[in-house]
mmCIF file of C-alpha atoms and ligand atoms in Angstrom:
data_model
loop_
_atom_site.group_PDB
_atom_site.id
_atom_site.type_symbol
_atom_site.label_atom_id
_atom_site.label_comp_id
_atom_site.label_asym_id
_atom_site.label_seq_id
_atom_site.Cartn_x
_atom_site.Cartn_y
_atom_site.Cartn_z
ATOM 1 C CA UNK A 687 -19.601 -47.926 -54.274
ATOM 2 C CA UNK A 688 -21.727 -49.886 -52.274
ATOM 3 C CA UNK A 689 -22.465 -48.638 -48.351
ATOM 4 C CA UNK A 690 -20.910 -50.319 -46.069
ATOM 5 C CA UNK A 691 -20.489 -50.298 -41.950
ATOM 6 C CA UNK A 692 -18.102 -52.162 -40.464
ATOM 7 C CA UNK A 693 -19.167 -53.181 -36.410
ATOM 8 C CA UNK A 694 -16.190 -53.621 -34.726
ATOM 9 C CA UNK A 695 -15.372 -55.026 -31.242
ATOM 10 C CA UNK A 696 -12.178 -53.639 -29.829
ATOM 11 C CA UNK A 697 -11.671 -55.972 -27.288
ATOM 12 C CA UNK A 698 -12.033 -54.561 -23.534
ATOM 13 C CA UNK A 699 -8.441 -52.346 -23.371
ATOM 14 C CA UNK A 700 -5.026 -54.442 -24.373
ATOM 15 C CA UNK A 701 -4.726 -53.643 -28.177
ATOM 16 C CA UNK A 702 -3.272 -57.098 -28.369
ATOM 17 C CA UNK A 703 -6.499 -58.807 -27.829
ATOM 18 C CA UNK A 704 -7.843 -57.116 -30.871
ATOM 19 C CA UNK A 705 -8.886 -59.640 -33.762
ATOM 20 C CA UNK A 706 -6.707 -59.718 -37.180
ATOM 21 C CA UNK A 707 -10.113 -59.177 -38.681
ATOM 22 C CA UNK A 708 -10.729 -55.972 -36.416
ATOM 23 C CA UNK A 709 -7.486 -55.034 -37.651
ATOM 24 C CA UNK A 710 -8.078 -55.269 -41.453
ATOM 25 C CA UNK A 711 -11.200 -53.684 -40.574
ATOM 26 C CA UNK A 712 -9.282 -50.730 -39.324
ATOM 27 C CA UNK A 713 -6.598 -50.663 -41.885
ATOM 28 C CA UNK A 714 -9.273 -50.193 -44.811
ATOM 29 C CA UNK A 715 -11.060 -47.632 -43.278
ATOM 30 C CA UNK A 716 -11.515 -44.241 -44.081
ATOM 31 C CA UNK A 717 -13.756 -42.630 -41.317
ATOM 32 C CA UNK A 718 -13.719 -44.562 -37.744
ATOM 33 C CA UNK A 719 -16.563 -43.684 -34.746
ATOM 34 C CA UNK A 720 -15.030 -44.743 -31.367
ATOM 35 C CA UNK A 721 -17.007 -44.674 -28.132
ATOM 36 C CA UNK A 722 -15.114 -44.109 -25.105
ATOM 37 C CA UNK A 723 -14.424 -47.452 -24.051
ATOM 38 C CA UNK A 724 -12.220 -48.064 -26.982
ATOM 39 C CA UNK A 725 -8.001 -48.146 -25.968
ATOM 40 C CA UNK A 726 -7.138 -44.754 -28.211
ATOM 41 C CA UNK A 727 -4.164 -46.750 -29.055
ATOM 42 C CA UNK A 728 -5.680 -49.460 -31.158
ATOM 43 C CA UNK A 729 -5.751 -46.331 -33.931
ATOM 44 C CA UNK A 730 -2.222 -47.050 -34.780
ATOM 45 C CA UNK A 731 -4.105 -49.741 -37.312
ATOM 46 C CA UNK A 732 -5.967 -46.739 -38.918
ATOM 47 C CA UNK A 733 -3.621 -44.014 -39.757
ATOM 48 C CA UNK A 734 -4.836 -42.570 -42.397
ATOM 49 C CA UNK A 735 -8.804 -42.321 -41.243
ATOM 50 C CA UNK A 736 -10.828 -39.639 -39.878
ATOM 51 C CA UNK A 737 -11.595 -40.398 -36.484
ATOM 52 C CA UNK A 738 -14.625 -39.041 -34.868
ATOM 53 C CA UNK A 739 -15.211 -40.034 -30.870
ATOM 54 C CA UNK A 740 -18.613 -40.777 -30.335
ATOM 55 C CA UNK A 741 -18.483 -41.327 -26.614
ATOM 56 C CA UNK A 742 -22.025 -42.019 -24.659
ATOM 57 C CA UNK A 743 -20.609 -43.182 -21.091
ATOM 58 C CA UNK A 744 -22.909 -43.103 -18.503
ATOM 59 C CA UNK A 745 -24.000 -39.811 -16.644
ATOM 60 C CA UNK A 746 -21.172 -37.798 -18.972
ATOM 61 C CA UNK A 747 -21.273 -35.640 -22.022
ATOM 62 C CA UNK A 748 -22.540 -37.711 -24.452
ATOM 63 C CA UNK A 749 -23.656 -38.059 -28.087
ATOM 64 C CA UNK A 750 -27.234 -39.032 -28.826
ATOM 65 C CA UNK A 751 -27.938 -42.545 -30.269
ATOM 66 C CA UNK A 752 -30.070 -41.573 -33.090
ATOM 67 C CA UNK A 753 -26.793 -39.128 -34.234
ATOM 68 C CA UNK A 754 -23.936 -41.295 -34.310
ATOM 69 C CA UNK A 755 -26.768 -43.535 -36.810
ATOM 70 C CA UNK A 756 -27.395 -40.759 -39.271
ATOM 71 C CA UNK A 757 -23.746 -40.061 -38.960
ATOM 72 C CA UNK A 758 -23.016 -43.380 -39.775
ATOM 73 C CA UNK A 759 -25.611 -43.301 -42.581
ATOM 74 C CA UNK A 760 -24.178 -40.534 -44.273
ATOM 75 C CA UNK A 761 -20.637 -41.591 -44.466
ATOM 76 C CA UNK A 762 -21.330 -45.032 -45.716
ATOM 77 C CA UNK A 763 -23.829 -43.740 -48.611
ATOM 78 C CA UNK A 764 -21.120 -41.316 -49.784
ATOM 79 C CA UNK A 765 -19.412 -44.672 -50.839
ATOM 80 C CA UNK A 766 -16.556 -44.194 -47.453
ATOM 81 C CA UNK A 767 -15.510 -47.484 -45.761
ATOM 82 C CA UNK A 768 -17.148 -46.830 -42.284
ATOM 83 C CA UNK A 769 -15.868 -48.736 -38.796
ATOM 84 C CA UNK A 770 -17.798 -48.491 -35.887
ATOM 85 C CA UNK A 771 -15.467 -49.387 -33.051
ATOM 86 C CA UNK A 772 -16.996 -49.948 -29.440
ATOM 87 C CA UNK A 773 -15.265 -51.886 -26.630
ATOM 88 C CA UNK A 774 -15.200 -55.190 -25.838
ATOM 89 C CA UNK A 775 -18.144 -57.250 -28.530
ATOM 90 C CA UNK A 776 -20.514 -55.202 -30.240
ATOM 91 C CA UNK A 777 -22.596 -56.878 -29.309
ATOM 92 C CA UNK A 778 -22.963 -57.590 -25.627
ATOM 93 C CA UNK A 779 -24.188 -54.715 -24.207
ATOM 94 C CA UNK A 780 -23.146 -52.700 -27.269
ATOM 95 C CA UNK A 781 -25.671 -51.799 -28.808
ATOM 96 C CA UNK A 782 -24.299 -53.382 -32.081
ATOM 97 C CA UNK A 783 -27.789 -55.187 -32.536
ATOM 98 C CA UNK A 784 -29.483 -52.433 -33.027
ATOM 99 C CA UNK A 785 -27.599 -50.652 -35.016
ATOM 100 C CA UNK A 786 -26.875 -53.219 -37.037
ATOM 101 C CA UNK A 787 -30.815 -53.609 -37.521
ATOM 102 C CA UNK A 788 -31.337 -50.134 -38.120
ATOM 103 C CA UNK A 789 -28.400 -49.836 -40.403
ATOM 104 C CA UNK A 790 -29.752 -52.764 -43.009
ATOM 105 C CA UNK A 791 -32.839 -51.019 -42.728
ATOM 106 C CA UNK A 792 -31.836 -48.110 -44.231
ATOM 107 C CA UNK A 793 -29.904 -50.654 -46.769
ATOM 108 C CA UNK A 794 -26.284 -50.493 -45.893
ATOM 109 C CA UNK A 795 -24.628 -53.806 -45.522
ATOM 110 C CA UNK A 796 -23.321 -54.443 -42.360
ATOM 111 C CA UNK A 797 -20.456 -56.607 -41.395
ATOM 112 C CA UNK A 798 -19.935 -57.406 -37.268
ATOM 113 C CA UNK A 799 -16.310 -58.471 -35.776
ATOM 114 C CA UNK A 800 -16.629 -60.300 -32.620
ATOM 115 C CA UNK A 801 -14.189 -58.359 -29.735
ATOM 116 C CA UNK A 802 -13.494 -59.801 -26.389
ATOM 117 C CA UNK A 803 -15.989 -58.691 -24.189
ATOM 118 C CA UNK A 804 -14.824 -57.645 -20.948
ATOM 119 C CA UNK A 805 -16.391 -59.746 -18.918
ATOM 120 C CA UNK A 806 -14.677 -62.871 -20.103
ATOM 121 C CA UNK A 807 -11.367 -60.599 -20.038
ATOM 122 C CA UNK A 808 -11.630 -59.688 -16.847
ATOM 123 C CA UNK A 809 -12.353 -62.903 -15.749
ATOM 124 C CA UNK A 810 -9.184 -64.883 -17.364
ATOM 125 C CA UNK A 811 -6.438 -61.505 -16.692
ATOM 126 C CA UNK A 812 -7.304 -62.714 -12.988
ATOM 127 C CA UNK A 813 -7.067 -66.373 -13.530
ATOM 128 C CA UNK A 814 -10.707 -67.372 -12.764
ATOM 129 C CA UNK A 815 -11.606 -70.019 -15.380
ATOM 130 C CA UNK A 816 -15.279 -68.938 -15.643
ATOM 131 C CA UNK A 817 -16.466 -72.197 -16.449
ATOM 132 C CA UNK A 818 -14.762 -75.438 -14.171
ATOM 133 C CA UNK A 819 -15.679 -78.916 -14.535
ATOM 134 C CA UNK A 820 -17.395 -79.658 -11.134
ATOM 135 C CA UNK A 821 -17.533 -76.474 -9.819
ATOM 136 C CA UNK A 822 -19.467 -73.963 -12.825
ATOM 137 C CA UNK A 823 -20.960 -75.137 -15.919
ATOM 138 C CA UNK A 824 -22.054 -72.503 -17.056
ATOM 139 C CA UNK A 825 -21.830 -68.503 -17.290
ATOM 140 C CA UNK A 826 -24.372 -65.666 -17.626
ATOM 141 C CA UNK A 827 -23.675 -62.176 -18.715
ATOM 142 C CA UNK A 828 -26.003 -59.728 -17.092
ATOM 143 C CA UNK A 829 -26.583 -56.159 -17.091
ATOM 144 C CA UNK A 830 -27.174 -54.210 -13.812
ATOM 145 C CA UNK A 831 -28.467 -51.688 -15.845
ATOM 146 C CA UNK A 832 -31.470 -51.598 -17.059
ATOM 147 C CA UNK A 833 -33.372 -48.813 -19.551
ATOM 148 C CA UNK A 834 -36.245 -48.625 -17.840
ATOM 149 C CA UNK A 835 -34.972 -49.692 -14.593
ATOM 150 C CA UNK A 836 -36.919 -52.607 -14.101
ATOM 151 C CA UNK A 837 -35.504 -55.404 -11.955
ATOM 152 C CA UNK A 838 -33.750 -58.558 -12.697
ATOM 153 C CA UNK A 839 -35.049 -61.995 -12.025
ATOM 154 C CA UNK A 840 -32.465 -62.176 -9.178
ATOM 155 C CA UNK A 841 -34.230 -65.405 -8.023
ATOM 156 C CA UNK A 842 -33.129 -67.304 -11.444
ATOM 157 C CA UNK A 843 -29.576 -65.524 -11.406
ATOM 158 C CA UNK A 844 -29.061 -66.882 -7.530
ATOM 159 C CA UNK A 845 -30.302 -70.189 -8.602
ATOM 160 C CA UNK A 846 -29.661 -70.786 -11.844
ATOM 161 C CA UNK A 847 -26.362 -72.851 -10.866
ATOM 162 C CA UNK A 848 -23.901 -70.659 -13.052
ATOM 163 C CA UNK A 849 -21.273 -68.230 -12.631
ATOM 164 C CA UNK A 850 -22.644 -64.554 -13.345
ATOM 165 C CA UNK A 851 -20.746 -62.058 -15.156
ATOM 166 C CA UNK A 852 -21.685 -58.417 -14.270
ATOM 167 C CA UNK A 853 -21.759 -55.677 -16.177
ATOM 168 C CA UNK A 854 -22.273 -52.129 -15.280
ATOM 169 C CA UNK A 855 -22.820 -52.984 -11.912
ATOM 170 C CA UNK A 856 -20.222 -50.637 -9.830
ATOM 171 C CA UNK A 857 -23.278 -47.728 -8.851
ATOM 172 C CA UNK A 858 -25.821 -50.772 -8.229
ATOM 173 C CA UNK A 859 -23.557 -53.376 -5.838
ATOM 174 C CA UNK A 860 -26.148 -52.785 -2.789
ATOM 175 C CA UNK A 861 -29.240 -53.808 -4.698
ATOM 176 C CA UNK A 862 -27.078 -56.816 -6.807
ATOM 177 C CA UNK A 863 -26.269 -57.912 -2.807
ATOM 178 C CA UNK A 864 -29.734 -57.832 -1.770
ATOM 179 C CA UNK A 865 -31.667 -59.372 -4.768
ATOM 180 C CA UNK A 866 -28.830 -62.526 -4.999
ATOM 181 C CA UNK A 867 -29.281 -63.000 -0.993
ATOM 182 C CA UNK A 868 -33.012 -62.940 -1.072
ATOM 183 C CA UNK A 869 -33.238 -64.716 -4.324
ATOM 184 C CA UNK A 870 -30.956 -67.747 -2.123
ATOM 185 C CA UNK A 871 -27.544 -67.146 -3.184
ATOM 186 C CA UNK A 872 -25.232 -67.991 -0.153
ATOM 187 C CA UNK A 873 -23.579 -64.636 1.387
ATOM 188 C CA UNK A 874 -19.968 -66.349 1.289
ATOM 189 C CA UNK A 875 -20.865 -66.576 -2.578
ATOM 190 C CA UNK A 876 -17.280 -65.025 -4.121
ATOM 191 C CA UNK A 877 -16.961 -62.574 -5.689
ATOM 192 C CA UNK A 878 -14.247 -60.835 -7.603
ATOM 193 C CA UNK A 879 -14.642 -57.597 -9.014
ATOM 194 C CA UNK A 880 -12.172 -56.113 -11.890
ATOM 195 C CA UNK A 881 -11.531 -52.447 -12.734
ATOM 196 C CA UNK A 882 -10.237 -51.478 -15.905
ATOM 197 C CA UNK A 883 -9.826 -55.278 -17.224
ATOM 198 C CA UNK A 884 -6.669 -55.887 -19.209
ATOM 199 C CA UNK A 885 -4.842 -52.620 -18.837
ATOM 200 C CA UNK A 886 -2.084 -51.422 -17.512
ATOM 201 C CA UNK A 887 -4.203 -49.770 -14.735
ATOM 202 C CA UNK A 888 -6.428 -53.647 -14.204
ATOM 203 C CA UNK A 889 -7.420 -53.823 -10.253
ATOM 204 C CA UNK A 890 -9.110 -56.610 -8.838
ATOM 205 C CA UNK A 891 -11.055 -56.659 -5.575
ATOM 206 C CA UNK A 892 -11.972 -59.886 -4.224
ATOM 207 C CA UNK A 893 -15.101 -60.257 -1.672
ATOM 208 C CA UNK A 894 -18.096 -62.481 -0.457
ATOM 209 C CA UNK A 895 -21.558 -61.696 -1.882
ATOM 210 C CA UNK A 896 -22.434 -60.643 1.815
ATOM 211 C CA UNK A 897 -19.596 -58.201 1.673
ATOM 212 C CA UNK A 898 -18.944 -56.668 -1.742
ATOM 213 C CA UNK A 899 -20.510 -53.072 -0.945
ATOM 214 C CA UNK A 900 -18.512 -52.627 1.393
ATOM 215 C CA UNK A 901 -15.538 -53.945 0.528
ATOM 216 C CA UNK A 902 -15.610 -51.994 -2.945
ATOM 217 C CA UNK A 903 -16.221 -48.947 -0.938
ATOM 218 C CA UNK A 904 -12.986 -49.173 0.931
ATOM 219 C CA UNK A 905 -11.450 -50.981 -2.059
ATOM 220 C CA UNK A 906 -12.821 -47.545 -4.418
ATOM 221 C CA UNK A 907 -13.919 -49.201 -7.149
ATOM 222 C CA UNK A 908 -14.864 -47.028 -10.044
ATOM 223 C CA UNK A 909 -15.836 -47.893 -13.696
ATOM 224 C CA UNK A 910 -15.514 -49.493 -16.322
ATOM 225 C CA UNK A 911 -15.489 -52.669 -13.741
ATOM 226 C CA UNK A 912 -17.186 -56.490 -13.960
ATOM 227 C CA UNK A 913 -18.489 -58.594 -11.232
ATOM 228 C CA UNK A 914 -18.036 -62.183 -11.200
ATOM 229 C CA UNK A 915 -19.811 -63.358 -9.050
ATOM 230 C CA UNK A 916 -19.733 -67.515 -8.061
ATOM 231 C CA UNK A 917 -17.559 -70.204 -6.605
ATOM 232 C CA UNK A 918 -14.571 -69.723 -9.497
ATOM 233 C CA UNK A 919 -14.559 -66.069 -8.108
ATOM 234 C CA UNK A 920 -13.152 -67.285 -4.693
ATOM 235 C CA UNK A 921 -9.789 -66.957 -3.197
ATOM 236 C CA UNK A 922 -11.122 -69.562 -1.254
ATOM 237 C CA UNK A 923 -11.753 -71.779 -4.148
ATOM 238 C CA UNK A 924 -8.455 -71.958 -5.105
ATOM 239 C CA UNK A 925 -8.312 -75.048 -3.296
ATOM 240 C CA UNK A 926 -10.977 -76.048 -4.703
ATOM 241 C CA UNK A 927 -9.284 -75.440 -8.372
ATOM 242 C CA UNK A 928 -6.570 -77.322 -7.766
ATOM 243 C CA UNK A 929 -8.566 -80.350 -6.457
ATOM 244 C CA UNK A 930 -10.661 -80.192 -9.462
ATOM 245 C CA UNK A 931 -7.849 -79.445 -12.239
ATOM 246 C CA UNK A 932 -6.542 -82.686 -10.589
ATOM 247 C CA UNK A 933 -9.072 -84.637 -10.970
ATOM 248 C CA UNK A 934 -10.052 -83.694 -14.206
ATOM 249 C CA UNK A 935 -6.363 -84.253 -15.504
ATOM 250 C CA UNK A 936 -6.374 -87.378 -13.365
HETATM 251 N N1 SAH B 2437 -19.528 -54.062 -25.309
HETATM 252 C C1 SAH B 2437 -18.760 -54.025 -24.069
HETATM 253 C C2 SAH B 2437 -19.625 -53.678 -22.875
HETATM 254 C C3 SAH B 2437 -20.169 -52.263 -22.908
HETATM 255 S S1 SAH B 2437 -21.136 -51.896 -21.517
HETATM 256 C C4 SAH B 2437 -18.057 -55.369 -23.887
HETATM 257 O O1 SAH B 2437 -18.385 -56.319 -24.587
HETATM 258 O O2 SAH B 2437 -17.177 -55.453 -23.038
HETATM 259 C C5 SAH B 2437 -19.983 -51.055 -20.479
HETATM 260 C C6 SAH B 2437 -19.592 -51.936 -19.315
HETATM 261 O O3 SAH B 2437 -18.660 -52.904 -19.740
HETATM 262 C C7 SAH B 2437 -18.905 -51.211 -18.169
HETATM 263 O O4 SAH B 2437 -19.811 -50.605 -17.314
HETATM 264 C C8 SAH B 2437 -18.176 -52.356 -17.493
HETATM 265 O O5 SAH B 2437 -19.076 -53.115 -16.723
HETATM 266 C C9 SAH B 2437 -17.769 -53.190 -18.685
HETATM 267 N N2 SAH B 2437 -16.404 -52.897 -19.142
HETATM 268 C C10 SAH B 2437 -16.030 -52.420 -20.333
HETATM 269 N N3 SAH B 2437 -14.688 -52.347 -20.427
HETATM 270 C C11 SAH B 2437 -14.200 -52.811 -19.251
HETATM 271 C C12 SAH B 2437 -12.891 -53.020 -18.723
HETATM 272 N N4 SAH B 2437 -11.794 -52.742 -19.424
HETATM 273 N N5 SAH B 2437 -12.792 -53.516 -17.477
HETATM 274 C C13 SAH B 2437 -13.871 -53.835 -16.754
HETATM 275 N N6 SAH B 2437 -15.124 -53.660 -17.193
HETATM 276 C C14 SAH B 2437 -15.288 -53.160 -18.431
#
């Protein structure tokens, strides 16, 4: 049998926004990794595998990188059907690139199912159209987090014209405030920030740029949360939506 790893997005919580093809994925397999993202429930596709949690969340208990590789390795060359599930897309902030890389290096085939990432989830469970015709063409998915902490160009972000999408952002929202105010974003810039996207257990806080630290602080935001961060992020712009969803279907 040939090896093969199977890169799986498991969508950012609901188990109904899981693919068909994550699904089939799950329902051939015979040994599945999960990080600790991943909605336990979504294993109701994969009965019969062994499941193995490979969890690496930030500042917790975690299992090295270069492990849950060989680990991978080994199952897939004893001829087992391997699945990699991670939250949300492999690979936005997933790390799936790299493993995938690493993995065909090593000469296992490797197939990747998109997931939803949560930032896009987040986004539409709180009925912010991300992109808006006259109000936010475009979207960029950023990571507050960086490995070796170097800054953001938070000049281009505040400038660049399009709504931002934040990831891993909850323990940096003071410097995120300060670099998008003195890169020129305007400090009644909204911004919406969502907790646990697409669960039971979703929260959203909404805020102004000018205010999000503190409002989160009161609001206790914790992770897994996304920042969007723009004019679609505004209760204030819901005006603004309606206007424009007029005139668009005008
Ligand atoms: N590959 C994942 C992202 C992993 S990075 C994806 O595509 O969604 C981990 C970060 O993702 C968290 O710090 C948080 O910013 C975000 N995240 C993951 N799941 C989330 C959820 N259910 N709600 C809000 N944010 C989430």
């Amino acid at each position: 049998m040939s090896a093969k790893v199977w890169l799986v997005g498991a969508g950012p919580g609901d188990p109904e926004l899981l693919t068909l093809k994550a699904v089939r994925a799950l329902r051939e397999a015979q040994v599945v990794m999960i990080d600790d993202l991943v909605n336990p429930a979504v294993l109701e596709h994969c009965p019969g595998a062994r499941v193995i949690a490979v969890g690496k969340r930030g500042g917790c208990r975690s299992t090295p990188q270069a492990f849950i590789q060989r680990l991978m390795l080994r199952h897939a060359r004893q001829g087992r059907c391997v699945v990699r599930l991670k939250g949300g897309d492999p690979c936005i902030f997933g790390r799936g690139g790299e493993e995938a890389l690493w993995l065909q290096g090593h000469g296992v085939e490797v197939e990747l199912v998109n997931g939803i990432t949560a930032g896009l989830a987040g986004a539409t469970q709180c009925g912010i159209p991300l992109t808006l015709r006259g109000v936010s063409r475009g979207v960029t998915l950023v990571t507050a987090h960086t490995q070796d902490d170097s800054e953001l160009n938070w000049a281009g972000l505040a400038q660049g014209g399009t709504t931002l999408v934040v990831y891993m952002g909850v323990a940096r929202l003071e410097d995120i405030r300060q670099g998008l105010l003195a890169g020129g974003m305007a400090e009644h810039t909204p911004v919406a920030m969502i907790e646990n996207a697409s669960l039971p257990s979703q929260r959203e806080c909404r805020s102004q740029l000018q205010w999000m630290g503190r409002d989160a602080a009161a609001f206790g935001l914790r992770s897994p949360a996304v920042l969007v961060i723009g004019e679609v992020a505004g209760r204030a712009a819901a005006g603004v939506l309606e206007e424009t969803l007029m005139r668009v279907a005008g």
